[in-house]
Coordinates of C-alpha atoms in Angstrom, one line a residue:
Chain A
X1 CA 23.8 -19.6 -10.7
X2 CA 24.4 -19.9 -6.9
X3 CA 25.6 -16.3 -6.7
X4 CA 22.6 -15.2 -8.7
X5 CA 20.2 -16.9 -6.2
X6 CA 22.0 -15.2 -3.2
X7 CA 21.7 -11.8 -4.9
X8 CA 18.0 -12.2 -5.5
X9 CA 17.5 -13.4 -1.9
X10 CA 19.4 -10.4 -0.6
X11 CA 17.2 -8.0 -2.6
X12 CA 14.0 -9.7 -1.3
X13 CA 15.3 -9.6 2.3
X14 CA 16.2 -5.9 2.0
X15 CA 12.9 -4.9 0.5
X16 CA 11.0 -7.0 3.1
X17 CA 12.5 -5.1 6.0
X18 CA 11.4 -1.8 4.6
X19 CA 7.9 -2.8 3.6
X20 CA 7.2 -4.3 7.1
X21 CA 7.1 -0.9 8.8
X22 CA 4.4 0.3 6.5
X23 CA 3.5 3.5 8.2
X24 CA 5.1 5.5 10.9
X25 CA 3.5 5.9 14.3
X26 CA 3.8 9.7 14.3
X27 CA 1.9 10.0 11.0
X28 CA -1.4 9.1 12.7
X29 CA -0.9 8.9 16.4
X30 CA 0.0 11.2 19.3
X31 CA 2.4 9.8 21.9
X32 CA 1.3 12.7 24.3
X33 CA -2.3 11.5 24.3
X34 CA -2.4 8.1 26.0
X35 CA -5.8 6.4 26.5
X36 CA -6.8 3.4 28.7
X37 CA -10.1 1.6 28.7
X38 CA -10.7 -0.7 31.7
X39 CA -13.8 -2.5 30.5
X40 CA -13.7 -2.5 26.7
X41 CA -16.0 -5.0 25.0
X42 CA -14.7 -6.5 21.8
X43 CA -17.1 -6.0 19.0
X44 CA -15.0 -7.1 16.0
X45 CA -11.4 -8.0 15.2
X46 CA -9.9 -7.2 11.8
X47 CA -7.1 -9.8 11.8
X48 CA -5.4 -8.2 8.8
X49 CA -2.2 -7.0 7.1
X50 CA -0.6 -4.6 7.3
X51 CA -2.2 -3.7 10.6
X52 CA -4.8 -5.4 12.6
X53 CA -7.7 -3.5 14.2
X54 CA -9.5 -4.4 17.4
X55 CA -12.9 -2.8 17.6
X56 CA -14.3 -2.2 21.1
X57 CA -17.3 -0.6 22.8
X58 CA -16.3 1.5 25.7
X59 CA -18.8 2.2 28.5
X60 CA -19.1 5.9 29.3
X61 CA -19.9 7.5 32.7
X62 CA -23.4 8.5 31.4
X63 CA -24.3 4.9 30.7
X64 CA -23.8 5.2 27.0
X65 CA -21.1 3.4 25.1
X66 CA -18.5 4.7 22.6
X67 CA -17.1 2.7 19.7
X68 CA -13.3 2.7 19.4
X69 CA -10.8 1.1 17.0
X70 CA -7.4 0.1 18.3
X71 CA -4.6 -0.6 15.9
X72 CA -2.4 -3.6 16.4
X73 CA 0.5 -5.3 14.6
X74 CA 0.3 -7.7 11.7
X75 CA -1.2 -11.2 12.1
X76 CA 2.3 -12.5 12.2
X77 CA 3.4 -10.2 15.0
X78 CA 0.3 -10.9 17.1
X79 CA 0.7 -14.7 16.5
X80 CA 4.3 -14.5 17.8
X81 CA 3.1 -12.5 20.9
X82 CA 0.7 -15.3 21.8
X83 CA -2.6 -14.1 20.2
X84 CA -4.9 -16.5 18.4
X85 CA -7.8 -15.4 16.3
X86 CA -10.1 -17.1 18.9
X87 CA -8.7 -15.3 21.9
X88 CA -10.6 -12.1 21.1
X89 CA -14.2 -13.2 20.3
X90 CA -16.9 -10.5 20.2
X91 CA -18.2 -9.9 23.7
X92 CA -14.8 -10.5 25.4
X93 CA -14.2 -7.8 28.1
X94 CA -10.6 -6.6 27.9
X95 CA -8.4 -3.9 29.3
X96 CA -6.6 -2.0 26.6
X97 CA -4.4 1.1 26.3
X98 CA -2.6 3.0 23.7
X99 CA -2.2 6.4 22.1
X100 CA -5.0 8.5 20.4
X101 CA -5.1 9.4 16.8
X102 CA -4.0 12.9 16.0
X103 CA -7.2 13.7 14.0
X104 CA -9.3 13.3 17.1
X105 CA -11.2 10.3 15.8
X106 CA -12.0 7.3 18.0
X107 CA -8.9 5.4 17.0
X108 CA -5.8 4.6 19.0
X109 CA -2.5 2.8 18.5
X110 CA -2.6 -0.1 20.8
X111 CA 0.0 -0.9 23.4
X112 CA -1.1 -3.5 25.9
X113 CA -4.1 -5.7 26.1
X114 CA -5.2 -7.7 29.1
X115 CA -7.5 -10.7 28.6
X116 CA -10.2 -11.8 31.1
X117 CA -7.8 -14.5 32.4
X118 CA -5.3 -11.8 33.4
X119 CA -2.9 -12.6 30.5
X120 CA -1.3 -9.3 29.2
X121 CA -0.2 -9.1 25.6
X122 CA 1.8 -6.5 23.8
X123 CA 0.0 -5.3 20.7
X124 CA 3.1 -4.0 19.0
X125 CA 1.5 -2.1 16.2
X126 CA 3.3 0.5 14.1
X127 CA 6.6 0.3 16.0
X128 CA 8.5 3.0 14.1
X129 CA 8.4 6.1 16.4
X130 CA 6.0 4.6 19.0
X131 CA 7.0 5.2 22.6
X132 CA 8.8 2.3 24.2
X133 CA 6.6 0.5 26.7
Chain B
X1 CA -22.6 1.4 -5.2
X2 CA -22.4 -1.5 -7.6
X3 CA -18.6 -1.5 -7.5
X4 CA -18.7 -1.0 -3.7
X5 CA -20.8 -4.2 -3.4
X6 CA -18.5 -6.1 -5.7
X7 CA -15.5 -5.0 -3.6
X8 CA -17.3 -6.1 -0.4
X9 CA -18.0 -9.5 -2.0
X10 CA -14.3 -9.8 -3.1
X11 CA -13.2 -8.9 0.4
X12 CA -15.2 -11.8 1.8
X13 CA -13.8 -14.4 -0.6
X14 CA -11.7 -17.1 1.0
X15 CA -8.6 -16.0 -1.1
X16 CA -8.8 -12.4 -0.1
X17 CA -9.3 -13.3 3.6
X18 CA -6.5 -15.8 3.3
X19 CA -4.1 -13.2 1.9
X20 CA -4.9 -10.3 4.3
X21 CA -4.9 -12.6 7.4
X22 CA -1.7 -14.4 6.2
X23 CA 1.4 -14.6 8.4
X24 CA 3.8 -14.5 5.5
X25 CA 2.1 -14.2 2.1
X26 CA 1.1 -10.6 2.3
X27 CA 4.6 -9.4 3.3
X28 CA 6.1 -11.5 0.5
X29 CA 3.6 -10.1 -2.1
X30 CA 4.3 -6.6 -0.8
X31 CA 8.0 -7.1 -1.1
X32 CA 7.7 -8.5 -4.6
X33 CA 5.7 -5.5 -5.6
X34 CA 8.4 -3.1 -4.3
X35 CA 11.2 -5.1 -5.8
X36 CA 9.6 -5.4 -9.3
X37 CA 8.7 -1.8 -9.1
X38 CA 12.3 -0.9 -8.6
X39 CA 13.3 -3.1 -11.6
X40 CA 10.5 -1.6 -13.8
X41 CA 11.2 2.0 -13.0
X42 CA 14.9 1.4 -13.0
X43 CA 14.7 0.1 -16.6
X44 CA 12.2 2.7 -17.7
X45 CA 14.4 5.5 -16.6
X46 CA 17.1 4.5 -19.1
X47 CA 14.7 5.1 -22.0
X48 CA 13.1 8.2 -20.5
X49 CA 16.5 9.9 -19.9
X50 CA 17.7 8.9 -23.4
X51 CA 14.5 10.4 -24.8
X52 CA 15.3 13.6 -22.9
X53 CA 18.8 13.5 -24.3
X54 CA 20.4 13.4 -20.9
X55 CA 22.2 10.1 -21.0
X56 CA 23.6 7.4 -23.3
X57 CA 23.6 10.1 -26.0
X58 CA 25.7 8.0 -28.4
X59 CA 23.6 4.9 -28.1
X60 CA 20.9 4.6 -30.7
X61 CA 17.4 4.7 -29.2
X62 CA 16.5 1.5 -31.1
X63 CA 19.3 -0.2 -29.1
X64 CA 17.7 0.8 -25.9
X65 CA 14.2 -0.2 -27.0
X66 CA 15.4 -3.6 -28.3
X67 CA 17.7 -4.5 -25.4
X68 CA 16.1 -2.9 -22.3
X69 CA 12.4 -2.7 -23.2
X70 CA 11.9 -6.5 -22.9
X71 CA 13.3 -6.5 -19.4
X72 CA 11.1 -3.5 -18.6
X73 CA 8.1 -5.5 -19.8
X74 CA 8.9 -8.5 -17.7
X75 CA 9.3 -6.3 -14.6
X76 CA 6.1 -4.5 -15.5
X77 CA 4.1 -7.8 -15.7
X78 CA 5.4 -9.0 -12.3
X79 CA 4.7 -5.6 -10.8
X80 CA 1.1 -5.5 -12.0
X81 CA 0.5 -9.1 -10.8
X82 CA 1.8 -8.4 -7.3
X83 CA -0.1 -5.1 -7.3
X84 CA -3.4 -6.8 -8.2
X85 CA -2.8 -9.3 -5.4
X86 CA -2.3 -6.4 -2.9
X87 CA -5.5 -4.8 -4.1
X88 CA -7.3 -8.2 -3.9
X89 CA -6.1 -8.7 -0.3
X90 CA -7.8 -5.4 0.8
X91 CA -10.3 -4.5 -2.0
X92 CA -13.0 -2.4 -0.2
X93 CA -10.7 -0.1 1.7
X94 CA -8.4 0.3 -1.2
X95 CA -11.2 1.1 -3.6
X96 CA -12.3 3.9 -1.3
X97 CA -8.8 5.2 -0.7
X98 CA -8.2 8.7 -2.2
X99 CA -4.5 8.0 -2.8
X100 CA -5.4 4.7 -4.7
X101 CA -7.8 6.7 -6.8
X102 CA -5.2 9.3 -7.6
X103 CA -2.8 6.5 -8.4
X104 CA -5.3 4.9 -10.8
X105 CA -5.8 8.1 -12.7
X106 CA -2.0 8.6 -12.9
X107 CA -1.5 5.0 -14.2
X108 CA -4.0 5.7 -16.9
X109 CA -2.2 8.9 -17.9
X110 CA 1.2 6.9 -17.9
X111 CA -0.4 4.2 -20.1
X112 CA -1.7 6.9 -22.5
X113 CA 1.7 8.6 -22.6
X114 CA 3.4 5.3 -23.5
X115 CA 0.7 4.4 -26.0
X116 CA 1.0 7.8 -27.8
X117 CA 4.8 7.5 -27.8
X118 CA 4.9 4.0 -29.3
X119 CA 2.0 4.5 -31.7
X120 CA 2.6 8.1 -32.7
X121 CA 4.2 9.2 -36.0
X122 CA 7.3 10.3 -34.2
X123 CA 8.2 6.7 -33.2
X124 CA 7.4 5.4 -36.7
X125 CA 10.0 7.9 -38.0
X126 CA 12.5 6.7 -35.4
X127 CA 15.1 5.9 -38.0
X128 CA 15.4 9.7 -38.7
X129 CA 16.4 10.6 -35.1
X130 CA 17.5 7.3 -33.7
X131 CA 21.2 8.3 -33.3
X132 CA 20.9 12.0 -32.5
X133 CA 21.6 13.2 -29.0
X134 CA 19.2 16.2 -29.4
X135 CA 16.0 14.3 -29.6
X136 CA 12.8 15.9 -31.0
X137 CA 10.6 17.9 -28.7
X138 CA 7.8 15.3 -28.7
X139 CA 10.3 12.6 -27.6
X140 CA 11.6 14.8 -24.8
X141 CA 8.0 15.4 -23.7
X142 CA 7.2 11.7 -23.7
X143 CA 10.3 11.0 -21.5
X144 CA 9.6 13.9 -19.1
X145 CA 5.9 12.9 -18.7
X146 CA 6.9 9.3 -18.0
X147 CA 9.4 10.3 -15.4
X148 CA 7.1 12.7 -13.7
X149 CA 4.1 10.3 -13.8
X150 CA 6.1 7.4 -12.3
X151 CA 7.4 9.5 -9.5
X152 CA 3.9 10.6 -8.7
X153 CA 2.6 7.0 -9.0
X154 CA 5.1 5.7 -6.5
X155 CA 4.3 8.6 -4.1
X156 CA 0.5 8.0 -4.3
X157 CA 1.1 4.2 -4.0
X158 CA 3.0 4.6 -0.8
X159 CA 0.4 6.9 0.6
X160 CA -2.3 4.2 0.3
X161 CA -1.0 2.9 3.6
X162 CA -2.2 5.9 5.5
X163 CA -5.8 6.0 6.6
X164 CA -6.1 9.7 7.0
X165 CA -9.2 9.8 4.8
X166 CA -10.8 6.5 5.4
X167 CA -14.6 6.2 5.1
X168 CA -15.0 4.5 8.5
X169 CA -14.7 7.9 10.3
X170 CA -16.4 11.2 9.7
X171 CA -14.9 13.1 6.8
X172 CA -15.5 16.5 5.1
X173 CA -18.0 16.3 2.2
X174 CA -15.2 16.8 -0.4
X175 CA -13.3 13.7 0.9
X176 CA -16.6 11.7 1.0
X177 CA -17.1 12.6 -2.7
X178 CA -13.6 11.9 -3.9
X179 CA -13.4 8.6 -1.8
X180 CA -16.9 7.6 -2.9
X181 CA -17.8 6.8 0.7
X182 CA -21.1 4.9 1.1
X183 CA -22.6 6.3 4.3

């Protein structure tokens, strides 16, 4: 019985590590196209598995604003990095950078995020293949 | 549109939010789905390959159906439950995901294939070909269809993770149509 339980636990552990990665960086994002937004205004946060999304409005030189979606890690990953759901309320002005989506849409794979109090947090989204920061 | 609204409602339920915002539950459910999927397909392959006449040729098919099929069914039930939970965690996006839609069609085809095999005349006359290695053509077809469909189902299931064709960005008209995007 004991050996059986260990075997089951090993199988679960093995499958957990492969499922965590979920999708590879290179499938959607381009490491050669970094983007950085200095005054991004948070509009919505999808605090969700398997990847969280931070939606921001970015001011453009012409006075208009552009909506962008920045991918981040799982709720668990963000929690361990020091995020809480309340840290990113709509209206919060943040500095955020990452890598653009290959398809040219207004999406990016997030790297670092700086809160108004100066705290910088690593977003750690799809790690597999993402450039080391 | 009706289903879209139903999915939106489901996505806003406390349980769906709890699951997709969870720190552990989602990963556990996801892992259980992969694990039971391995068990299910692993068991199903025995019968499929036997029907194709490729393995266990001297073992009567009734032996495989009575001894392995019950395990296959247990794994299937766990796989379906965990799959439903994964859908329930992210219902709206999944409903509009082209790979999920492909997977749903393939699942229906796999179910039809299994139903036809187990309810067809060929299976009722199993006693006549139970022990032969060279199985009837219809049995071979059932095994081949099952194998091919499950490979395709696993592929399309894995692809659900990729948001190449999501409705929240501009897509060609054909993608909009297949994904049923509500603009």
